[in-house]
XYZ file of C-alpha atoms in Angstrom:
132
model
C 15.922 -51.795 93.246
C 12.550 -52.202 91.000
C 11.615 -50.756 87.787
C 7.656 -49.202 87.406
C 5.870 -49.909 83.978
C 3.514 -46.041 84.190
C 0.271 -46.164 82.564
C -0.071 -45.173 80.196
C -2.769 -42.656 80.936
C -0.396 -40.790 82.949
C 1.896 -40.230 79.383
C 1.740 -36.834 78.159
C 0.511 -37.260 73.839
C 2.052 -34.044 71.729
C 0.756 -33.336 68.381
C 3.316 -32.014 65.688
C 2.829 -30.699 62.322
C 5.058 -28.686 60.231
C 5.783 -29.142 56.183
C 9.094 -31.433 54.813
C 10.624 -29.892 51.899
C 11.897 -32.933 49.999
C 15.590 -32.345 47.460
C 17.310 -35.745 48.198
C 17.138 -39.355 48.709
C 20.045 -38.682 51.209
C 17.929 -35.620 53.044
C 18.736 -32.680 54.971
C 15.629 -30.594 53.804
C 13.778 -28.103 55.884
C 11.273 -28.805 57.964
C 8.655 -25.677 58.459
C 4.678 -24.694 60.199
C 4.023 -23.651 56.050
C 4.621 -25.369 52.532
C 6.108 -22.172 51.297
C 10.205 -21.863 51.580
C 9.987 -19.158 53.376
C 7.200 -20.751 55.672
C 8.531 -20.440 59.642
C 11.109 -23.632 60.097
C 10.989 -24.956 63.036
C 14.204 -27.781 62.259
C 15.416 -30.501 60.086
C 14.687 -33.914 58.871
C 17.996 -36.020 57.790
C 18.275 -39.540 57.309
C 17.790 -41.322 53.860
C 15.041 -43.063 51.830
C 15.630 -45.775 49.339
C 13.524 -48.203 47.279
C 13.190 -51.124 48.631
C 9.219 -52.867 46.222
C 9.472 -55.232 43.800
C 6.333 -55.032 42.524
C 4.711 -51.862 44.152
C 7.354 -48.342 44.680
C 8.013 -48.579 48.659
C 10.715 -46.732 50.528
C 12.041 -46.878 53.786
C 12.658 -44.039 55.271
C 15.094 -43.860 58.151
C 14.445 -40.018 59.170
C 16.155 -38.135 61.873
C 13.267 -34.786 63.179
C 15.814 -32.273 64.610
C 14.045 -29.457 65.697
C 16.083 -26.266 66.112
C 13.318 -23.459 66.665
C 10.004 -23.033 68.815
C 8.973 -25.033 72.141
C 11.723 -28.463 71.098
C 13.943 -26.721 70.404
C 16.998 -29.540 70.822
C 14.412 -32.348 70.479
C 15.053 -34.489 67.370
C 12.175 -37.508 67.174
C 12.801 -40.963 64.940
C 10.750 -42.030 61.699
C 11.715 -45.675 60.502
C 9.611 -47.942 58.115
C 7.901 -47.772 55.066
C 6.971 -44.821 53.345
C 4.064 -45.324 49.891
C 4.680 -43.018 48.544
C 1.924 -42.363 46.115
C -0.281 -43.238 48.681
C -3.255 -40.942 50.409
C -1.960 -40.891 53.145
C 1.248 -42.999 54.685
C 1.483 -44.336 58.503
C 4.889 -44.559 59.666
C 6.380 -45.656 62.837
C 8.204 -43.108 65.279
C 10.662 -46.052 67.760
C 12.496 -43.266 69.732
C 14.095 -39.178 69.995
C 16.420 -37.444 72.454
C 14.913 -34.026 74.762
C 11.724 -33.674 75.414
C 10.997 -36.577 73.147
C 13.054 -39.218 74.521
C 11.755 -42.313 75.338
C 8.919 -41.219 73.436
C 6.608 -43.710 70.975
C 3.780 -43.450 68.513
C 3.613 -42.242 64.257
C 3.628 -40.152 62.097
C 0.466 -39.526 59.028
C 2.327 -37.898 55.873
C 0.160 -36.412 53.056
C 1.942 -34.780 50.596
C 1.007 -31.098 49.631
C 3.202 -31.292 45.879
C 5.474 -33.302 43.423
C 7.006 -31.950 41.216
C 8.891 -35.279 39.610
C 10.881 -33.393 36.980
C 12.879 -31.243 39.481
C 12.610 -34.293 42.511
C 10.534 -32.414 44.861
C 8.228 -32.401 48.003
C 7.097 -30.949 49.969
C 4.805 -33.468 52.442
C 2.427 -32.097 54.450
C 3.891 -34.138 58.504
C 1.152 -34.791 61.486
C 2.615 -36.451 63.903
C 2.018 -38.471 67.486
C 3.706 -38.913 70.246
C 3.362 -39.967 73.740
C 6.507 -39.750 75.933
């Protein structure tokens, strides 16, 4: 049995855009089409993050983006990496997925839409670029 490597040009690229409604350090938080809480849901962000920076705040974020509505219903994208939450635009790697996104790789760009430190609430805009 021989193995072949697919060329990058033959792999589809998917761009996903949604908002993450963050509440706690262990997450099962809403993903929606818009920043408003009543926006059309697209899925859930399930995972956790913890502080890892000594000199500058950094978070180790482990997260599955579980799609429950729309064309990617039942598929998952896995993101794992460093999130510098006070940076203007942050980038984290996509390391895999399931369903439509099996064998995926790529990156997610994160931009804080709103942040309420008193309530520990944040709404973060995600642009995810995936080769699969």
